[in-house]
XYZ file of C-alpha atoms in Angstrom:
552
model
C 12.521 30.187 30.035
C 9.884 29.009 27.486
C 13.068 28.453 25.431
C 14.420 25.921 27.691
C 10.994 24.595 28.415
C 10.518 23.990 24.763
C 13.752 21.772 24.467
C 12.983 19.926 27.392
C 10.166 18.882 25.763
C 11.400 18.133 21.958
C 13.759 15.821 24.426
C 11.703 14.349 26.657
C 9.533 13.247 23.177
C 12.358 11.874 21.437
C 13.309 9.939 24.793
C 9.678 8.434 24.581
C 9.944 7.928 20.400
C 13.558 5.905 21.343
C 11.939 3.821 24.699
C 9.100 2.786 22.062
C 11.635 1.881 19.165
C 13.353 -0.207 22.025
C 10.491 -1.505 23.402
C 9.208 -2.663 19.698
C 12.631 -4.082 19.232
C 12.716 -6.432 22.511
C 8.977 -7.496 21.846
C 9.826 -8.713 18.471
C 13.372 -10.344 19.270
C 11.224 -11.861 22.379
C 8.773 -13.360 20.198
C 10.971 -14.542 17.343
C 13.288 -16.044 19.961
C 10.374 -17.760 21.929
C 8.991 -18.925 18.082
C 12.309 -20.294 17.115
C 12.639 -18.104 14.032
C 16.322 -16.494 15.289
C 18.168 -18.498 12.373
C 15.064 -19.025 10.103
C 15.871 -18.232 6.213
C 12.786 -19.968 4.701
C 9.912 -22.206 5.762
C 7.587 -24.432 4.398
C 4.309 -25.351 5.630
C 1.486 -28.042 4.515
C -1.508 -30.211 4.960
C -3.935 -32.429 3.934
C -7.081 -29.827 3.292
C -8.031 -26.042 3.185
C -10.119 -23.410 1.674
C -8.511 -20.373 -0.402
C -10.735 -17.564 -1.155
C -11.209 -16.458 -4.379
C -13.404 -13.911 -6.102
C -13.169 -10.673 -3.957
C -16.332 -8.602 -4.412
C -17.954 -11.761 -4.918
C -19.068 -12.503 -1.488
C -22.209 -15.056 -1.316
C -23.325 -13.598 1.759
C -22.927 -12.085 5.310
C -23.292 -15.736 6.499
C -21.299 -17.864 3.521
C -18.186 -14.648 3.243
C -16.259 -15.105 0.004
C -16.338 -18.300 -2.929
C -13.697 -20.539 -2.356
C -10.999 -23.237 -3.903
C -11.464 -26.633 -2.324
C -7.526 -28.015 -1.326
C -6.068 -30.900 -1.288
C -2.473 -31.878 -0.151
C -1.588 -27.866 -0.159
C 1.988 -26.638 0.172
C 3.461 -23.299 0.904
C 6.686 -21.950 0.773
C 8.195 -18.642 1.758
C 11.458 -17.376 1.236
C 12.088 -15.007 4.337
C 15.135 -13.169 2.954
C 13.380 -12.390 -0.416
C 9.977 -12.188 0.734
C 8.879 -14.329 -2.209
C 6.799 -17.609 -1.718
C 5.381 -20.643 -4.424
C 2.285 -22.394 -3.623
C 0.694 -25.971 -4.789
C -2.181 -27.831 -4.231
C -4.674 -29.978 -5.804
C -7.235 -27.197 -6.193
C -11.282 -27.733 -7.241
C -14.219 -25.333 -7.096
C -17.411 -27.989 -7.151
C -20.638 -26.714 -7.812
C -23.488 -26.955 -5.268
C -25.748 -30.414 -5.134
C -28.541 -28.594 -7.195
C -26.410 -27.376 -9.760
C -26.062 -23.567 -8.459
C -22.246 -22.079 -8.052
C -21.574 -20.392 -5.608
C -19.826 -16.927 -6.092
C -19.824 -14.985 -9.564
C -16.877 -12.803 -11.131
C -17.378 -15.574 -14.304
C -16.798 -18.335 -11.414
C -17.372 -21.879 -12.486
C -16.729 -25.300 -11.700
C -13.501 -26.910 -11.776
C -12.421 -30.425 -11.407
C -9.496 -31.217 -9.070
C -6.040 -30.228 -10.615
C -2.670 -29.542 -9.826
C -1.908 -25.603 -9.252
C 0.867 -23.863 -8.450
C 1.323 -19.673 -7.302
C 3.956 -17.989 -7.814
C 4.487 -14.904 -5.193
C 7.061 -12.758 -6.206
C 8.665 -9.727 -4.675
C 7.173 -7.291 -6.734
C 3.635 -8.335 -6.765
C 1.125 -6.078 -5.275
C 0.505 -5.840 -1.563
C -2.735 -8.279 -1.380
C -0.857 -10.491 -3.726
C 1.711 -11.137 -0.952
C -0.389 -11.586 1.946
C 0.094 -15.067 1.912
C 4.161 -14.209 2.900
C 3.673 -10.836 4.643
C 0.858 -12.272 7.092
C 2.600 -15.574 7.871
C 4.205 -15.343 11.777
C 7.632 -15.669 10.081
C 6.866 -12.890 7.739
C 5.583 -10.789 9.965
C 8.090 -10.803 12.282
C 10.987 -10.633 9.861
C 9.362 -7.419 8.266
C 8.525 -6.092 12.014
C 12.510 -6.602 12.715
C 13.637 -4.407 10.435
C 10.805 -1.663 10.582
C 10.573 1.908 12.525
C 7.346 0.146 14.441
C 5.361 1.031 17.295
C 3.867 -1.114 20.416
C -0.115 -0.580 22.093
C -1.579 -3.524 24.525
C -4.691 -4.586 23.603
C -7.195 -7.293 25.247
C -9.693 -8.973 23.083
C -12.267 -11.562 23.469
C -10.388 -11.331 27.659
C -7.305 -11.562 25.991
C -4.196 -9.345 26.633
C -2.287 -8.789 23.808
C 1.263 -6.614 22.987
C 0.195 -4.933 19.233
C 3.380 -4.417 17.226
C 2.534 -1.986 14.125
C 4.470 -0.204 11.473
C 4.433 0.504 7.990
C 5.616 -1.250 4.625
C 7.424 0.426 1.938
C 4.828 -0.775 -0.541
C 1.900 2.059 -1.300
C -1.558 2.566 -1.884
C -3.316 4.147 -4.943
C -3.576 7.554 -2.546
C 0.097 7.133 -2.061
C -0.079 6.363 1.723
C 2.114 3.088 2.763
C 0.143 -0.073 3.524
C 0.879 -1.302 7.193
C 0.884 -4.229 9.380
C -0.039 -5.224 12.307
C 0.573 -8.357 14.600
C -0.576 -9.062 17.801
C 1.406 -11.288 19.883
C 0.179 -12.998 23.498
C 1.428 -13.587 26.878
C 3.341 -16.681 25.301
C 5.648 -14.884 22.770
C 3.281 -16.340 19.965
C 1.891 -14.392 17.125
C -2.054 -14.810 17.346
C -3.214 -12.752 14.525
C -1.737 -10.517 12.225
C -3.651 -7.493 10.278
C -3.398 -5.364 7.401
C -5.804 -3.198 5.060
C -6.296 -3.326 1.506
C -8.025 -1.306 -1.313
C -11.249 -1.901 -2.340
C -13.892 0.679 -4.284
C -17.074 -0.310 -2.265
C -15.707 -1.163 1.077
C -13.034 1.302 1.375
C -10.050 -0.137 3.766
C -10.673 -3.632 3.735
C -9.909 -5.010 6.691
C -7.751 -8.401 6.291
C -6.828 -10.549 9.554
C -5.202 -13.563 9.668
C -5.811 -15.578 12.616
C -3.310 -18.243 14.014
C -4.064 -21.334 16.452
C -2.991 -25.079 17.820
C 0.512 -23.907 17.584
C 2.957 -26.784 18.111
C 7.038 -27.440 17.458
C 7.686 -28.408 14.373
C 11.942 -29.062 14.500
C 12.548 -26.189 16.921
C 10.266 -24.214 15.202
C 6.667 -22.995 16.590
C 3.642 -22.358 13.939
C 0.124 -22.773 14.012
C -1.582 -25.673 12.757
C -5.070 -24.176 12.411
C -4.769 -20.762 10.051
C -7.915 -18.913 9.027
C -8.510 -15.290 7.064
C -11.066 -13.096 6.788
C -11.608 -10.191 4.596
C -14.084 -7.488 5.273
C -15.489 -9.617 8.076
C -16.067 -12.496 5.346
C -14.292 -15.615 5.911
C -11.530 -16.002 3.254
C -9.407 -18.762 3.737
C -9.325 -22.198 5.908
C -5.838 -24.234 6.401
C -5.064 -27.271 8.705
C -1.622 -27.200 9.162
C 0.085 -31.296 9.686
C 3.838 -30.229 8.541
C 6.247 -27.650 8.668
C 9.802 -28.027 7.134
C 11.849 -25.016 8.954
C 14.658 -23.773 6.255
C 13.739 -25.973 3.854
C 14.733 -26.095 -0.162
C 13.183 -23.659 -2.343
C 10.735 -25.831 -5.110
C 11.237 -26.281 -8.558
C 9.289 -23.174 -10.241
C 6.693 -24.165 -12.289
C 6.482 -25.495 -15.683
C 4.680 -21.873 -18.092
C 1.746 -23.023 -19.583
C 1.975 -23.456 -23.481
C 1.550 -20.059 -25.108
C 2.955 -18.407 -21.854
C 5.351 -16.288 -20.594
C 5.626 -17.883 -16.864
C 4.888 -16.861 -13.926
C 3.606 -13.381 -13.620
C 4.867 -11.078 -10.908
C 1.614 -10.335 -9.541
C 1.366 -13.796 -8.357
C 0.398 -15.779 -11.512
C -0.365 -19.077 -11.833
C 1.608 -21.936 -13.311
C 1.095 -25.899 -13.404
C -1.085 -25.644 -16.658
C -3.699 -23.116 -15.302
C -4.110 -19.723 -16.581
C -2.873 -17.059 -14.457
C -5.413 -15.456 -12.039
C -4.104 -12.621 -9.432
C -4.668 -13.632 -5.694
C -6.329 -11.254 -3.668
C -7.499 -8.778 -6.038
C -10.923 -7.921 -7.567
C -12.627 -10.941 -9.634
C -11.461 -11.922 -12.647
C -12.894 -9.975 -15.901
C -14.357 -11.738 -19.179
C -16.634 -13.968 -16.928
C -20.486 -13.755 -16.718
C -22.118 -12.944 -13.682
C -24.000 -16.488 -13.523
C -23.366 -20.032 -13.732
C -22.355 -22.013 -16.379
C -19.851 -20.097 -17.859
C -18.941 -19.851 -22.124
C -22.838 -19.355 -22.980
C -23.878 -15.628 -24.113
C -21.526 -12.760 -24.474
C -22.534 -10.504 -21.312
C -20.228 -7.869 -20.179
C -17.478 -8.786 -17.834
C -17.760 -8.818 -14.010
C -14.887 -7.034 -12.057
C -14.402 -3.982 -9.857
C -12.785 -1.465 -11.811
C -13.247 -0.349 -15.173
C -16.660 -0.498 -16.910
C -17.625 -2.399 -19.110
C -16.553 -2.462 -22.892
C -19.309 -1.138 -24.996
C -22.405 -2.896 -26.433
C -24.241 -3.138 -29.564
C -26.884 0.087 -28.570
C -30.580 -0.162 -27.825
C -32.822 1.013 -29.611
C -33.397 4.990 -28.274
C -31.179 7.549 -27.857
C -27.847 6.902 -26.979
C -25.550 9.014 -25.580
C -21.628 9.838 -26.504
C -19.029 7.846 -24.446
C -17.820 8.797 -21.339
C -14.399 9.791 -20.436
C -11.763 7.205 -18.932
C -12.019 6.816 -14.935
C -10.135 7.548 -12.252
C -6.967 5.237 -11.873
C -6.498 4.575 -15.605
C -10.148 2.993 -15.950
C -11.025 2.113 -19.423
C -13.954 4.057 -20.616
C -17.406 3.188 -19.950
C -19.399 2.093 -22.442
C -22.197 4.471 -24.227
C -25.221 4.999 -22.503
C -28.646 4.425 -24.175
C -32.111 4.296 -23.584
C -35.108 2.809 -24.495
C -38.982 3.236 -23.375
C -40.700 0.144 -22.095
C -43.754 1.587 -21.217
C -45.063 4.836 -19.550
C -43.026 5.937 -17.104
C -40.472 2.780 -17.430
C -37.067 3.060 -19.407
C -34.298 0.351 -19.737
C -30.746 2.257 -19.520
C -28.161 0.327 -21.317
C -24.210 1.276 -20.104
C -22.968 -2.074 -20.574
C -24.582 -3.286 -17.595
C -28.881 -2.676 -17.758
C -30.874 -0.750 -15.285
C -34.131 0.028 -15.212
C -36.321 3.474 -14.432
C -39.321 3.171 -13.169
C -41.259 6.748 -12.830
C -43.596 7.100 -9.792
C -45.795 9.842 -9.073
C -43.319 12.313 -7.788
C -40.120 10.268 -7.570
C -38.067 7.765 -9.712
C -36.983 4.558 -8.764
C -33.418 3.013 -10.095
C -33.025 -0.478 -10.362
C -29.343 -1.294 -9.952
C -26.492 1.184 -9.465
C -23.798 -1.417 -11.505
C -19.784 -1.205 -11.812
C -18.505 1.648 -10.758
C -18.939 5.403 -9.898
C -18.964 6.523 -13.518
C -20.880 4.486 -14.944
C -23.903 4.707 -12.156
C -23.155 8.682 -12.827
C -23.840 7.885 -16.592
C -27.060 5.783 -16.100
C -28.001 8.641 -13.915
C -27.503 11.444 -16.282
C -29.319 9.410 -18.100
C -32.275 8.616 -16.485
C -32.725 12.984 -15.792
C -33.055 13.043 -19.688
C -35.897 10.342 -19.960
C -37.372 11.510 -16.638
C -36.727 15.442 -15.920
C -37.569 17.492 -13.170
C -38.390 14.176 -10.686
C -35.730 13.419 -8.347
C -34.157 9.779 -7.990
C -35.024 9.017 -4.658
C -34.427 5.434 -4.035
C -32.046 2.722 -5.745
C -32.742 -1.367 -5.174
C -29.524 -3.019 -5.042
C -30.023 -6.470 -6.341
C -27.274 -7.649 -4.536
C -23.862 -6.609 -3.122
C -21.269 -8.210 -5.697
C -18.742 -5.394 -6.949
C -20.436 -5.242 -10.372
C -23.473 -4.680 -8.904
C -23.217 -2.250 -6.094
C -20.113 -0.354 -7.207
C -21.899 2.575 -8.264
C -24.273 2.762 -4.993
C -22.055 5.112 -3.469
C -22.453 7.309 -6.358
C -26.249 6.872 -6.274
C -25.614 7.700 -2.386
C -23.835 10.724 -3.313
C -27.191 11.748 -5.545
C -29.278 12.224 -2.052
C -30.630 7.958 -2.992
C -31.777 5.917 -0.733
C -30.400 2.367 -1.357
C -32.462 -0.490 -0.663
C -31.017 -3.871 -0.353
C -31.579 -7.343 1.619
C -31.709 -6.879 5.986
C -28.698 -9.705 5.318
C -26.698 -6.793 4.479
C -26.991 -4.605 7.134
C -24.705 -5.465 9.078
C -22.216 -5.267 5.975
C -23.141 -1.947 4.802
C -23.097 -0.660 8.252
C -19.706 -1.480 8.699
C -18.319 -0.939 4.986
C -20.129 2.290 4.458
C -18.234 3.952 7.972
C -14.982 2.638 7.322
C -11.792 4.929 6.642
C -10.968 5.252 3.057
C -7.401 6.336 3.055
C -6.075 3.535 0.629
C -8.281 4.770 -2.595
C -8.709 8.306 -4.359
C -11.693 10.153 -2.284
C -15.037 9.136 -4.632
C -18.213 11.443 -5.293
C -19.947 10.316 -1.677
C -16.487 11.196 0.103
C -16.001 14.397 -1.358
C -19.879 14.953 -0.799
C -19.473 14.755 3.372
C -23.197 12.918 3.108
C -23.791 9.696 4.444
C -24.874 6.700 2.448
C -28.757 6.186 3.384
C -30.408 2.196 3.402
C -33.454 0.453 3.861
C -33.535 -3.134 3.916
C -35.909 -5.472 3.265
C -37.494 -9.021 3.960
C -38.967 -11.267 1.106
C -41.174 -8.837 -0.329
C -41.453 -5.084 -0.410
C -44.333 -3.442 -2.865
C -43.542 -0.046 -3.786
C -46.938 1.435 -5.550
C -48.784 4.577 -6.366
C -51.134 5.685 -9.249
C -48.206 6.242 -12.016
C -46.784 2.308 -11.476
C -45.895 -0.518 -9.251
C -42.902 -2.344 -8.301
C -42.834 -5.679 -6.549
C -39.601 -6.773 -4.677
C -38.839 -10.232 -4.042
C -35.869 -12.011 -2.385
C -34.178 -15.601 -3.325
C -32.016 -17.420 -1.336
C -29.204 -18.607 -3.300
C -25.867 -20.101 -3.163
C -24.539 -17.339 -5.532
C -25.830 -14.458 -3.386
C -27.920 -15.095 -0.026
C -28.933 -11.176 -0.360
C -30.307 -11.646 -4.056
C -33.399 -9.240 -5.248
C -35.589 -9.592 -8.191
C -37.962 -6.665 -9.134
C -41.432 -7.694 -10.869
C -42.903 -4.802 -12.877
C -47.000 -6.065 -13.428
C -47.342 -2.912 -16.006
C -44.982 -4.738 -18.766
C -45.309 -8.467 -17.030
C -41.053 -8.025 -16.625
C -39.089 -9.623 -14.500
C -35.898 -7.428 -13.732
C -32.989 -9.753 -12.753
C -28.951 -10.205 -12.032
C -27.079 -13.279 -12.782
C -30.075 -15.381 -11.951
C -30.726 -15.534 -15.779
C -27.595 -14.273 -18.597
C -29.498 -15.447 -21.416
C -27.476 -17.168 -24.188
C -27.442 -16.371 -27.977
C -31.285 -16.495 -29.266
C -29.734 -19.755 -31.281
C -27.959 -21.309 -28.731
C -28.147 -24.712 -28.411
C -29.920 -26.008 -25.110
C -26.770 -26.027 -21.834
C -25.454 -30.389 -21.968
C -26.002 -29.421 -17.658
C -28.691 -27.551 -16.573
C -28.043 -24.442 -14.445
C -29.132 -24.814 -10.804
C -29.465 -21.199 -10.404
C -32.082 -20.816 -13.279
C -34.188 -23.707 -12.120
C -34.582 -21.884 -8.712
C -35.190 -19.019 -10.663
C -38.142 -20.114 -12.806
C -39.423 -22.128 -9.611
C -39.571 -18.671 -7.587
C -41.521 -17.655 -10.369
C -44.030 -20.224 -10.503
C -44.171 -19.794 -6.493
C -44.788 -16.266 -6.936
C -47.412 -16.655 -9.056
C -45.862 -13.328 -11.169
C -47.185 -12.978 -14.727
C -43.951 -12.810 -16.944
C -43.548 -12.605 -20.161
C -40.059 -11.050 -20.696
C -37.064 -11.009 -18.282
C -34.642 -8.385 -18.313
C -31.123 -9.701 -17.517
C -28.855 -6.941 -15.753
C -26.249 -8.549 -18.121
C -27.197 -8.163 -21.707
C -28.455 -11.062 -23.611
C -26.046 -13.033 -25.561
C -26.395 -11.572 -29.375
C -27.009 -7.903 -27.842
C -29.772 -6.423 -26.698
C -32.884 -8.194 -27.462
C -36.331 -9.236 -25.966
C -35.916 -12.396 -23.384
C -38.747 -14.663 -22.578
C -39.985 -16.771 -19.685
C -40.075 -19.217 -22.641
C -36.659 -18.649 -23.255
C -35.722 -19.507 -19.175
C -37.797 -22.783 -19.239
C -36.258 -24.097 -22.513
C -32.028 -23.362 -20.467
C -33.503 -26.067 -18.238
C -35.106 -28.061 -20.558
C -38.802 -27.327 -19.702
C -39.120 -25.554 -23.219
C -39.736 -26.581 -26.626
C-alpha cells in the first residue's frame, strides 16, 4: 500500500513539474507573440539622451544612487541568436557647478566623446545585462530555459513571474538567474537578476520597462530605467527601434590595443573599462585625478604596498580569497597617547579610550580590516575594539566593516545609510564565498549619526562631523583636539609635497577647508585615508589652503 501510495505521489509531482514547464512555455510564447518578437533575430534600439551608471561601490548616496555617464544620441544593438550586443554614444561625465565630482573609484571629468561597448558572449554575467535584461533577451533566454511561473501583484499590479536559471555561474558556483515579470497585456514590465558584490551580498539588479509603443510590428518600451541595490543605475528615453536590423561595424582598437575585450571593453579611442563590475583600480578616491600617488580604489584586492611608516611594521599578509593580490604590510606609528595611525595601504586611525578602542575606517576588504585589526591588538592590548566610524559607504571604504562586524564592532556611519545597511546587511549571500561575519552567525551592529557625534572620556576625545557632498552625501570626518588632526577620506588626497598648485581647483577641497573654518576645529595636520602623494608624510591645513590657492 505505502508502495503504491509512494508512486502515486512521485507521479502526481512530476504531473505538476510538466503542467508548470507547460504553463512557463505558453506564458512566454504568449508574450513574445503579443510583443512581436516570434521572427526577431536582432534589434536595435536608440535615443536622443540617457544616463549609464558607472562606478559600482561608488554610490553618492541613498538619495543620488550610483555616478553616472551623461548620453547623447545612444545606440544599442543586440544580437538575439548570439546573445552579443555593441553600444555607442556620445558619452561625458561633467563635474558639479562648484567643481566637486560626483562618485570616486578614480572618477573624473570627461568631455563629450564618441564611445563604443563591445558585449560579447563570453563576458561576465553583469557585463551582459544590457542583452540579458532587454524584453527581447529575456524572453529569448526564458524560451529555451527549464523555468518556472508565480503571480505576483505589486504597487496593485498583477503580474505572471517567469524565472529560471542561466548557465553562467557565480564565484560559489551556483547559476545566476533571471527573472521577468510580465502584465495582463503580454508586455514585459521589469526584468530581475542578482549579482555579486563583497559588501552588499546579492545585489539586487531590476530593470524596469515603460511607454511601450510599436515600433514596425515590434513592441518595446520607450522609457527604460535600472537600479542596482536600490540605487538608481541607468536612465534611457527610447525614440527608435530598428527590429532585425544590421549588425554595426565593430569598433576601430585603440592604438596600442588589442580590441575589444570580451568582458565588454571599450573601443572608439577610449580605454577599456568593464560595465557593471566594481570601480575601476589605479584611480584616487577624490577629485581631480593624476595628482599624488594614493592607493587604488576598487572592491577586491588590497592595495599594493606602500613605502612603511615609521613604527613597526608587520610581514605581509597572505593572498585573499578569490585570487586577491596580497595586501600590503601593515605598520604603525604613535601619534600621541593612546592614538596610532595603522598604515595597510589604506590609513586608519586608533584612538584608545578609557576601556575601549575606537577604529576609524574599516577600508578594502576583509583581510585587510583583519590586518589593521591585528594590528591595532599589538599597539593597544587587552582593550577590546568596540566601535568602528565608517567614513562613508564606497567599497574601499566599508569593505572591511563586515569584518570589523564579525570582531563584536559596532559600526557607526551617517542615519542616510540606514536604510542601505538595513537592507544590504540582511540580504542572501549565495553568489560570493561565505566571509568572516557569515561564517560568524552574528549580526552586523550600527549606530548612525546626525552632523555631529562627540565621543569623550578622560583618556581622549573624538569629534564626528558630517559634510554633504556630491561625492558622498553620507561623508564623515573625525577631529581629534589631542593632536589638532583632522582624519579624512577623499575629501583631501594630498599631492606630492612639490607638486605644483592643481591649473582647476578642486570643489571638494574648498568645501572641505570651508567646513573647517565653519567648525571652528583647530587643525594643524590632516590625515588622508589615502596616503599622501610621495608616501607617508605629515599633511598640513597649510598644505589644503595652498590646492585651492588660499596658500602661499
Amino acid at each position: 500500500m505505502a508502495k503504491k501510495w509512494m508512486i502515486a505521489l512521485v507521479l502526481t509531482l512530476a504531473l505538476v513539474s510538466m503542467a508548470a514547464a507547460q504553463d512557463a512555455k505558453t506564458v512566454i510564447s504568449n508574450a513574445s507573440k503579443a510583443m512581436g518578437y516570434d521572427q526577431l533575430k536582432s534589434i536595435e534600439y536608440s535615443g536622443p539622451a540617457g544616463k549609464e551608471g558607472t562606478g559600482g561601490g561608488q554610490a553618492q548616496g541613498a538619495a543620488a544612487g550610483f555616478p553616472h555617464f551623461t548620453l547623447k544620441n545612444y545606440s544599442r544593438y543586440i544580437d538575439l541568436n548570439t546573445m552579443t550586443g555593441q553600444q555607442s554614444a556620445l558619452r561625458s561625465r561633467p563635474a558639479e557647478p562648484d567643481g566637486q565630482l560626483a562618485g570616486g573609484g578614480g572618477l573624473a571629468p570627461q568631455a563629450e566623446a564618441p564611445n563604443t561597448t563591445v558585449i560579447n558572449a563570453n563576458a561576465a554575467w553583469n557585463a551582459k545585462l544590457d542583452v540579458v535584461l532587454s524584453p527581447p533577451g529575456f524572453l529569448k533566454l526564458a524560451s529555451s530555459s527549464p523555468a518556472t511561473v508565480s503571480q505576483r501583484t505589486v504597487n496593485g499590479k498583477k503580474y505572471t513571474v517567469v524565472t529560471f536559471a542561466v548557465d553562467q555561474k557565480a564565484t560559489s558556483g551556483l547559476p545566476f538567474s533571471i527573472s521577468g515579470y510580465i502584465d495582463t497585456q503580454n508586455m514585459v514590465a521589469m526584468v530581475e537578476t542578482h549579482i555579486e558584490d563583497a559588501l552588499i551580498g546579492d545585489m539586487l539588479v531590476e530593470q524596469d520597462y515603460s511607454g511601450y509603443k510599436d515600433f514596425g510590428g515590434v513592441k518595446f518600451p520607450t522609457k527604460i530605467i535600472q537600479t542596482r541595490g536600490g540605487l538608481a543605475w541607468s536612465d534611457l528615453d527610447v525614440a527608435d527601434v530598428k527590429p532585425n536590423a544590421p549588425a554595426p561595424p565593430p569598433p576601430a582598437a585603440p592604438a596600442g590595443r588589442g580590441g575589444a575585450g570580451g568582458g565588454g571593453g571599450r573601443g572608439g579611442g577610449a580605454a577599456p573599462e568593464a560595465r557593471g563590475g566594481a570601480a575601476p583600480a589605479g584611480g584616487r578616491g577624490g577629485q581631480g585625478g593624476g595628482r599624488g600617488a594614493a592607493a587604488p580604489e576598487g572592491r577586491g584586492g588590497a592595495a599594493p604596498g606602500a613605502p612603511a611608516a615609521e613604527g613597526r611594521g608587520a610581514a605581509p599578509a597572505g593572498g585573499g580569497r578569490g585570487g586577491a593580490p596580497a595586501a600590503a604590510a601593515i605598520s604603525s606609528k604613535k601619534l600621541a597617547d593612546g592614538i596610532f595611525l595603522i598604515n595597510g595601504g589604506y590609513r586608519s586611525i586608533a584612538v584608545e579610550m578609557k576601556d575601549h578602542i575606537v577604529l576609524l575606517e574599516a577600508p578594502q576588504n576583509e583581510m585587510t580590516t583583519l590586518n589593521i585589526i591585528a594590528e591595532v591588538k599589538k599597539d593597544i592590548p587587552n582593550k577590546p575594539i568596540t566601535l568602528v566610524v565608517n567614513t562613508h559607504q564606497h567599497s574601499d571604504h566599508s569593505g572591511g566593516i563586515r569584518a570589523a562586524a564579525a570582531e563584536g564592532a559596532t559600526i557607526l556611519t551617517h542615519q542616510s545609510n540606514k536604510a542601505l545597511y538595513e537592507k544590504w546587511f540582511s540580504n542572501p549571500r549565495t553568489l560570493s564565498m561565505p566571509d568572516k561575519l557569515t561564517l560568524s552567525g552574528k549580526k552586523a551592529k550600527f549606530e548612525y549619526i546626525g552632523e555631529k557625534k562627540v565621543l569623550k572620556d578622560d583618556t581622549n576625545r573624538i569629534e564626528i562631523y558630517h559634510i554633504k557632498s556630491a561625492h558622498a552625501e553620507d561623508l564623515l570626518v573625525v577631529y581629534l583636539p589631542k593632536i589638532k588632526a583632522l582624519f579624512e577620506a577623499d575629501a583631501f588626497n594630498p599631492p606630492a609635497p612639490n607638486a605644483a598648485p592643481p591649473t582647476v581647483v578642486n570643489g571638494f577641497e574648498k568645501l572641505l577647508a570651508s567646513k573647517i573654518d565653519e567648525l571652528k576645529l583647530d587643525v594643524n595636520t590632516i590625515i588622508s585615508v589615502h596616503q599622501p602623494g610621495g608616501g607617508d608624510r605629515d599633511v598640513t591645513k597649510a598644505d589644503l589652503l595652498k590646492n585651492i590657492g588660499k596658500g602661499d
